[in-house]
Amino acid sequence: MMPSLVASPDPAVWVHVPATYPDRRGDDPGAWARSVAVDYGPPDDSSREVFERLMADLAEGETGHDGAVYLYLPNDLGRMAKVRLLTGPTAGLADLEAPASPLAPAADVLESAYLGPVTRTLSAGLAHPSSDDLLVTVTYRWDLEGGTSVLLTLSTLDPGQAVGMLEELDEFADNLWLEDSSGGHDATGGP
C-alpha cells in the first residue's frame, strides 16, 4: 500500500481546501467558506462577504478533485495563491508535467527536509492557444523509491507572483512527508 502524503504548511498563511465534506471547518463548501472568511478574510463586513463568496466558489470547484489543494492567504490578501499536491505512481504522474513551453524551463534541485531531493521547475507557456496571456507554472517533483512521485504545483498568470512565491513554496515543500497506513513514518518519514 502506498504511504500517504502529509502536508503541514504554516497555518497562519495556508489553508487546506477539502475535496470532500464534512471537513473540520464545515459540513459543505459554504460553511467552509464562512469559516475561512472569519479566520483569514478582510476585517470589514462588505469585503469579507465578497471574500466568502470567492472562497465558496473555489471550494465548490475543488469538490471531488484528486490531490490536495491549499490556498496561500497572507494577511493583506494581496498575493493569494492556490497550490495542488498530487501523489501517485511515477508512471501515472509523468503525463501531468507542465505543458510544453516556448521558453526554456529553469530547473533547480533542492533538498527538502523530509522527502529529500526535489526538482523545482519554472516554466511558462500560453495560457490558451487563443490568448496572449502567459501562464507560469512552478512545479516541485519528488521521484521516490518504490515508483512513487509527489508533485506540488502553482500556476499563475502573474510571472512576478510565481517568482515572489518561491520562498513560501520552498518552505511548504519542507513540510511534506510520507506516513505508512499505520500512522508511522516510512523511510522518508517526517517529524
XYZ file of N, CA and C in Angstrom:
573
model
N 0.835 -1.180 0.000
C 0.000 0.000 0.000
C 0.883 1.248 0.000
N 0.482 2.244 -0.802
C 1.264 3.468 -0.927
C 1.116 4.304 0.348
N 2.245 4.824 0.864
C 2.148 5.697 2.028
C 1.354 6.956 1.680
N 0.767 7.590 2.680
C 0.003 8.805 2.422
C 0.879 10.029 2.650
N 0.627 11.033 1.848
C 1.363 12.283 1.929
C 0.745 13.150 3.018
N 1.581 13.692 3.881
C 1.139 14.594 4.933
C 1.743 15.968 4.645
N 0.894 16.978 4.638
C 1.347 18.356 4.440
C 1.069 19.134 5.713
N 2.053 19.889 6.143
C 1.896 20.697 7.345
C 2.471 22.094 7.113
N 1.858 22.844 6.158
C 2.346 24.206 5.922
C 1.928 25.125 7.063
N 2.499 26.297 7.103
C 2.223 27.278 8.141
C 0.731 27.651 8.137
N -0.023 27.285 9.193
C -1.465 27.555 9.202
C -1.805 29.047 9.310
N -0.825 29.887 9.596
C -1.092 31.326 9.639
C -1.351 31.885 8.246
N -0.821 31.212 7.209
C -0.983 31.722 5.840
C -1.488 30.686 4.840
N -1.565 29.414 5.222
C -2.030 28.368 4.308
C -3.287 27.719 4.873
N -4.272 27.481 4.037
C -5.489 26.786 4.451
C -5.787 25.674 3.445
N -6.152 24.510 3.949
C -6.492 23.353 3.121
C -7.897 23.524 2.564
N -8.070 23.252 1.271
C -9.383 23.269 0.628
C -9.807 21.808 0.473
N -10.852 21.377 1.170
C -11.231 19.961 1.121
C -11.827 19.558 -0.224
N -11.634 18.299 -0.568
C -12.253 17.737 -1.769
C -13.567 17.054 -1.414
N -13.746 16.723 -0.129
C -14.977 16.087 0.350
C -15.391 16.731 1.669
N -16.651 16.581 1.985
C -17.221 17.134 3.222
C -17.963 16.029 3.952
N -18.137 16.146 5.274
C -17.783 17.276 6.118
C -16.278 17.387 6.308
N -15.874 18.589 6.699
C -14.486 18.936 6.969
C -14.468 19.613 8.337
N -13.306 19.714 8.938
C -13.239 20.331 10.269
C -13.727 21.774 10.268
N -13.727 22.422 9.102
C -14.194 23.808 9.016
C -15.668 23.921 8.648
N -16.307 22.809 8.264
C -17.729 22.906 7.913
C -18.249 21.675 7.212
N -19.578 21.613 7.119
C -20.242 20.447 6.527
C -20.394 20.541 5.014
N -20.140 21.695 4.445
C -20.279 21.883 3.000
C -19.400 23.060 2.580
N -19.259 23.296 1.262
C -18.390 24.391 0.816
C -18.772 25.760 1.381
N -20.068 26.026 1.536
C -20.494 27.310 2.088
C -20.050 27.495 3.529
N -20.220 26.463 4.343
C -19.796 26.535 5.747
C -18.279 26.650 5.838
N -17.576 25.911 4.973
C -16.119 26.011 4.930
C -15.701 27.454 4.613
N -16.343 28.053 3.597
C -16.014 29.414 3.176
C -16.282 30.422 4.294
N -17.378 30.250 5.032
C -17.665 31.155 6.151
C -16.562 31.071 7.203
N -16.121 29.859 7.513
C -15.063 29.668 8.498
C -13.758 30.321 8.039
N -13.415 30.135 6.782
C -12.183 30.722 6.242
C -12.289 32.253 6.231
N -13.473 32.786 5.900
C -13.656 34.237 5.876
C -13.472 34.839 7.270
N -13.945 34.124 8.294
C -13.778 34.616 9.667
C -12.300 34.623 10.048
N -11.581 33.536 9.701
C -10.181 33.406 10.124
C -9.187 34.176 9.258
N -9.461 34.321 7.956
C -8.472 34.889 7.034
C -8.964 36.119 6.268
N -10.270 36.367 6.297
C -10.848 37.410 5.460
C -10.568 38.820 5.941
N -10.941 39.797 5.115
C -10.766 41.209 5.466
C -11.627 41.565 6.683
N -11.242 42.610 7.405
C -11.975 42.962 8.618
C -13.346 43.596 8.380
N -13.525 44.308 7.267
C -14.815 44.974 7.066
C -15.831 44.007 6.458
N -17.084 44.184 6.851
C -18.152 43.241 6.502
C -18.350 43.072 4.998
N -18.384 44.175 4.242
C -18.670 44.049 2.808
C -17.535 43.331 2.073
N -16.293 43.638 2.411
C -15.162 42.944 1.778
C -15.116 41.483 2.187
N -15.463 41.197 3.449
C -15.459 39.815 3.917
C -16.537 39.002 3.194
N -17.696 39.626 2.897
C -18.750 38.930 2.139
C -18.264 38.562 0.743
N -17.571 39.472 0.070
C -17.023 39.190 -1.261
C -15.991 38.069 -1.163
N -15.118 38.147 -0.162
C -14.104 37.122 0.059
C -14.767 35.767 0.321
N -15.819 35.748 1.127
C -16.527 34.499 1.428
C -17.134 33.891 0.162
N -17.728 34.712 -0.706
C -18.282 34.201 -1.981
C -17.176 33.623 -2.858
N -16.030 34.303 -2.900
C -14.889 33.800 -3.670
C -14.437 32.441 -3.123
N -14.339 32.327 -1.799
C -13.926 31.069 -1.175
C -14.955 29.965 -1.432
N -16.247 30.290 -1.378
C -17.292 29.291 -1.631
C -17.208 28.792 -3.074
N -17.012 29.700 -4.024
C -16.876 29.296 -5.431
C -15.662 28.394 -5.617
N -14.559 28.772 -4.998
C -13.347 27.971 -5.111
C -13.569 26.586 -4.494
N -14.184 26.538 -3.311
C -14.437 25.256 -2.640
C -15.360 24.374 -3.468
N -16.392 24.953 -4.052
C -17.303 24.185 -4.925
C -16.526 23.588 -6.095
N -15.640 24.379 -6.689
C -14.865 23.925 -7.837
C -13.869 22.823 -7.511
N -13.432 22.741 -6.269
C -12.453 21.726 -5.871
C -13.100 20.442 -5.345
N -14.396 20.467 -5.090
C -15.075 19.290 -4.564
C -14.943 18.127 -5.543
N -14.445 17.008 -5.038
C -14.318 15.796 -5.837
C -13.035 15.682 -6.639
N -12.161 16.695 -6.619
C -10.922 16.634 -7.394
C -9.878 15.763 -6.706
N -8.963 15.236 -7.511
C -7.847 14.450 -6.981
C -6.811 15.366 -6.351
N -6.040 14.786 -5.469
C -4.961 15.534 -4.842
C -5.486 16.419 -3.730
N -4.600 17.225 -3.205
C -4.954 18.161 -2.140
C -4.664 19.570 -2.619
N -5.510 20.502 -2.230
C -5.346 21.901 -2.608
C -5.180 22.732 -1.346
N -4.242 23.675 -1.418
C -4.007 24.614 -0.324
C -4.015 26.023 -0.898
N -4.573 26.959 -0.128
C -4.570 28.367 -0.503
C -3.569 29.112 0.350
N -2.822 29.970 -0.300
C -1.923 30.890 0.395
C -2.710 32.174 0.600
N -2.953 32.534 1.859
C -3.746 33.702 2.203
C -2.961 34.584 3.173
N -2.064 35.423 2.641
C -1.293 36.307 3.533
C -2.205 37.349 4.174
N -1.714 38.007 5.198
C -2.524 38.978 5.950
C -3.174 40.034 5.076
N -2.454 40.552 4.076
C -3.023 41.611 3.241
C -3.863 41.062 2.088
N -3.891 39.747 1.907
C -4.639 39.059 0.845
C -4.249 39.543 -0.549
N -3.110 40.224 -0.657
C -2.678 40.766 -1.935
C -2.046 39.754 -2.870
N -1.532 38.650 -2.332
C -0.874 37.639 -3.176
C -1.491 36.257 -2.945
N -2.802 36.166 -2.932
C -3.423 34.862 -2.743
C -2.955 33.924 -3.854
N -2.793 32.659 -3.505
C -2.342 31.677 -4.488
C -2.909 30.312 -4.124
N -3.021 29.457 -5.124
C -3.525 28.093 -4.926
C -2.465 27.108 -5.407
N -2.162 26.117 -4.557
C -1.245 25.053 -4.953
C -1.975 23.717 -4.885
N -1.515 22.782 -5.698
C -2.089 21.437 -5.723
C -0.984 20.429 -5.441
N -1.317 19.441 -4.613
C -0.424 18.326 -4.297
C -1.001 17.054 -4.878
N -0.179 16.298 -5.572
C -0.585 15.001 -6.105
C 0.464 13.968 -5.738
N 0.014 12.783 -5.399
C 0.904 11.663 -5.110
C 0.400 10.474 -5.902
N 1.309 9.735 -6.487
C 0.894 8.546 -7.221
C 2.080 7.838 -7.822
N 1.778 6.781 -8.585
C 2.855 6.061 -9.267
C 3.578 7.003 -10.229
N 4.882 6.906 -10.254
C 5.693 7.773 -11.106
C 5.213 7.737 -12.550
N 4.921 6.550 -13.065
C 4.470 6.432 -14.455
C 3.178 7.202 -14.686
N 2.265 7.191 -13.721
C 0.984 7.874 -13.867
C 1.092 9.378 -13.786
N 2.093 9.888 -13.091
C 2.247 11.332 -12.961
C 3.100 11.937 -14.066
N 3.693 11.105 -14.910
C 4.520 11.630 -16.000
C 3.702 12.513 -16.923
N 2.425 12.189 -17.137
C 1.571 12.969 -18.028
C 1.160 14.309 -17.436
N 1.403 14.528 -16.160
C 0.960 15.748 -15.505
C 2.036 16.811 -15.424
N 3.114 16.627 -16.167
C 4.171 17.641 -16.205
C 3.602 18.928 -16.793
N 4.295 20.027 -16.589
C 3.877 21.313 -17.145
C 3.833 21.221 -18.667
N 2.917 21.962 -19.302
C 2.819 21.931 -20.754
C 4.096 22.433 -21.415
N 4.274 22.065 -22.670
C 5.456 22.490 -23.413
C 5.563 24.011 -23.374
N 6.764 24.486 -23.240
C 6.993 25.909 -23.077
C 7.836 26.446 -24.236
N 7.473 27.629 -24.765
C 8.316 28.239 -25.787
C 9.622 28.764 -25.193
N 9.636 28.926 -23.871
C 10.839 29.366 -23.172
C 11.468 28.161 -22.499
N 12.774 28.164 -22.413
C 13.447 27.049 -21.741
C 13.090 27.082 -20.258
N 12.578 25.958 -19.720
C 12.259 25.941 -18.290
C 13.537 26.064 -17.462
N 13.390 26.662 -16.293
C 14.508 26.770 -15.362
C 14.304 25.731 -14.270
N 15.287 24.865 -14.077
C 15.157 23.798 -13.085
C 16.315 23.854 -12.098
N 15.988 23.616 -10.842
C 16.972 23.536 -9.762
C 16.671 22.288 -8.954
N 17.697 21.656 -8.422
C 17.493 20.545 -7.499
C 17.771 21.076 -6.101
N 16.766 20.931 -5.233
C 16.853 21.395 -3.858
C 16.778 20.179 -2.934
N 17.079 20.381 -1.684
C 16.960 19.321 -0.687
C 15.815 19.693 0.248
N 14.753 18.895 0.247
C 13.658 19.155 1.169
C 13.907 18.393 2.470
N 13.334 18.891 3.544
C 13.633 18.372 4.879
C 13.306 16.896 5.049
N 12.186 16.421 4.497
C 11.750 15.054 4.772
C 11.719 14.153 3.543
N 11.361 14.693 2.390
C 11.256 13.857 1.193
C 12.546 13.791 0.394
N 13.549 14.570 0.779
C 14.836 14.505 0.102
C 14.906 15.383 -1.128
N 15.737 14.985 -2.107
C 15.948 15.829 -3.290
C 14.646 16.062 -4.063
N 14.460 17.299 -4.481
C 13.281 17.695 -5.244
C 13.740 18.573 -6.401
N 13.160 18.365 -7.558
C 13.428 19.224 -8.708
C 12.348 20.288 -8.762
N 12.786 21.556 -8.691
C 11.863 22.690 -8.791
C 12.028 23.289 -10.181
N 10.938 23.305 -10.936
C 10.987 23.790 -12.316
C 10.036 24.972 -12.491
N 10.531 26.032 -13.112
C 9.694 27.158 -13.518
C 9.566 27.093 -15.027
N 8.326 27.072 -15.500
C 8.097 27.042 -16.939
C 7.003 28.047 -17.280
N 6.962 28.439 -18.547
C 5.963 29.399 -18.994
C 5.489 29.014 -20.381
N 4.229 29.229 -20.617
C 3.640 28.964 -21.921
C 2.352 29.743 -22.050
N 1.744 29.701 -23.200
C 0.489 30.402 -23.401
C -0.591 29.737 -22.557
N -1.394 30.553 -21.879
C -2.464 30.032 -21.035
C -3.504 29.300 -21.864
N -3.710 29.756 -23.093
C -4.684 29.161 -24.010
C -4.247 29.516 -25.425
N -4.449 28.610 -26.384
C -3.994 28.899 -27.755
C -4.561 30.194 -28.345
N -5.732 30.617 -27.899
C -6.333 31.835 -28.459
C -6.017 33.078 -27.630
N -5.058 32.973 -26.719
C -4.736 34.077 -25.820
C -3.244 34.378 -25.857
N -2.906 35.625 -25.567
C -1.501 36.007 -25.433
C -1.052 35.952 -23.978
N -1.952 35.565 -23.074
C -1.612 35.504 -21.655
C -0.585 34.418 -21.397
N 0.405 34.753 -20.598
C 1.461 33.829 -20.237
C 1.097 33.130 -18.929
N 1.092 31.810 -18.931
C 0.840 31.027 -17.725
C 2.180 30.525 -17.217
N 2.517 30.892 -15.984
C 3.773 30.480 -15.374
C 3.450 29.384 -14.358
N 4.191 28.290 -14.432
C 3.973 27.160 -13.535
C 5.255 26.864 -12.778
N 5.111 26.713 -11.463
C 6.208 26.269 -10.607
C 5.849 24.859 -10.181
N 6.725 23.905 -10.482
C 6.474 22.500 -10.155
C 7.618 21.964 -9.306
N 7.253 21.357 -8.191
C 8.206 20.616 -7.353
C 7.892 19.146 -7.594
N 8.928 18.372 -7.921
C 8.705 16.956 -8.202
C 9.718 16.104 -7.444
N 9.174 15.175 -6.656
C 9.977 14.178 -5.974
C 9.685 12.845 -6.629
N 10.706 12.127 -7.079
C 10.568 10.746 -7.546
C 11.193 9.882 -6.468
N 10.362 9.232 -5.681
C 10.801 8.498 -4.504
C 11.018 7.029 -4.823
N 11.673 6.341 -3.923
C 11.898 4.904 -4.078
C 10.557 4.191 -4.174
N 10.551 3.098 -4.880
C 9.339 2.302 -4.999
C 8.381 2.791 -6.067
N 8.815 3.718 -6.902
C 7.973 4.164 -8.010
C 6.878 5.147 -7.633
N 7.048 5.874 -6.533
C 6.074 6.884 -6.109
C 6.636 8.272 -6.404
N 5.772 9.135 -6.914
C 6.161 10.525 -7.146
C 5.200 11.456 -6.431
N 5.705 12.621 -6.078
C 4.916 13.671 -5.447
C 5.119 14.933 -6.273
N 4.018 15.613 -6.583
C 4.070 16.893 -7.287
C 3.410 17.972 -6.441
N 4.039 19.121 -6.381
C 3.478 20.324 -5.774
C 3.525 21.378 -6.870
N 2.370 21.926 -7.259
C 2.348 22.872 -8.384
C 1.587 24.151 -8.050
N 2.081 25.231 -8.611
C 1.434 26.535 -8.579
C 1.422 27.040 -10.009
N 0.259 27.484 -10.494
C 0.156 28.095 -11.815
C -0.481 29.465 -11.660
N 0.078 30.443 -12.368
C -0.428 31.806 -12.265
C -0.204 32.556 -13.575
N -1.056 33.537 -13.816
C -0.881 34.415 -14.971
C 0.057 35.579 -14.653
N 0.568 35.618 -13.440
C 1.439 36.704 -12.997
C 2.855 36.169 -12.773
N 3.772 36.381 -13.742
C 5.142 35.876 -13.577
C 5.805 36.382 -12.294
N 5.541 37.621 -11.909
C 6.116 38.162 -10.680
C 5.632 37.407 -9.454
N 4.374 36.987 -9.463
C 3.850 36.224 -8.339
C 4.545 34.869 -8.236
N 4.758 34.214 -9.374
C 5.418 32.907 -9.360
C 6.806 33.009 -8.731
N 7.571 34.004 -9.149
C 8.914 34.190 -8.609
C 8.830 34.637 -7.145
N 7.889 35.515 -6.836
C 7.732 36.012 -5.480
C 7.281 34.958 -4.485
N 6.693 33.872 -4.957
C 6.195 32.811 -4.082
C 7.242 31.728 -3.804
N 8.403 31.788 -4.437
C 9.374 30.697 -4.305
C 9.765 30.418 -2.858
N 9.980 31.448 -2.060
C 10.366 31.228 -0.665
C 9.251 30.500 0.103
N 8.001 30.951 -0.077
C 6.879 30.300 0.590
C 6.698 28.861 0.101
N 6.881 28.647 -1.197
C 6.744 27.294 -1.752
C 7.867 26.378 -1.267
N 9.088 26.901 -1.187
C 10.199 26.096 -0.656
C 9.898 25.670 0.786
N 9.349 26.593 1.568
C 9.002 26.268 2.960
C 7.881 25.226 2.999
N 6.887 25.370 2.128
C 5.802 24.385 2.036
C 6.396 23.013 1.714
N 7.301 22.968 0.735
C 7.931 21.703 0.325
C 8.699 21.056 1.471
N 9.270 21.866 2.352
C 9.996 21.334 3.506
C 9.075 20.716 4.550
N 7.791 20.962 4.451
C 6.835 20.463 5.436
C 5.912 19.396 4.853
N 6.472 18.558 3.990
C 5.775 17.401 3.422
C 6.512 16.140 3.822
N 5.781 15.102 4.181
C 6.392 13.804 4.460
C 5.390 12.704 4.188
N 5.865 11.479 4.180
C 5.014 10.312 3.943
C 4.832 9.536 5.238
N 3.620 9.039 5.439
C 3.333 8.148 6.556
C 2.761 6.859 6.001
N 3.114 5.731 6.645
C 2.523 4.468 6.206
C 1.112 4.361 6.775
N 0.384 3.314 6.404
C -1.016 3.176 6.784
C -1.224 3.056 8.297
N -0.196 2.705 9.044
C -0.330 2.599 10.499
C -0.134 3.935 11.203
N 0.174 4.992 10.429
C 0.434 6.291 11.029
C 1.902 6.510 11.334
N 2.711 5.473 11.102
C 4.158 5.604 11.281
C 4.787 6.222 10.063
N 6.020 6.551 10.197
C 6.746 7.177 9.092
C 7.435 6.116 8.262
N 7.462 6.315 6.961
C 8.217 5.386 6.115
C 9.664 5.838 6.069
N 10.424 5.321 5.133
C 11.863 5.614 5.068
C 12.149 7.103 4.884
N 11.229 7.843 4.293
C 11.426 9.284 4.121
C 10.606 10.049 5.150
N 10.285 9.403 6.249
C 9.337 9.920 7.225
C 9.629 11.293 7.764
N 8.578 11.919 8.212
C 8.638 13.279 8.729
C 8.773 13.295 10.240
N 8.332 14.398 10.821
C 8.512 14.636 12.251
C 7.871 13.567 13.126
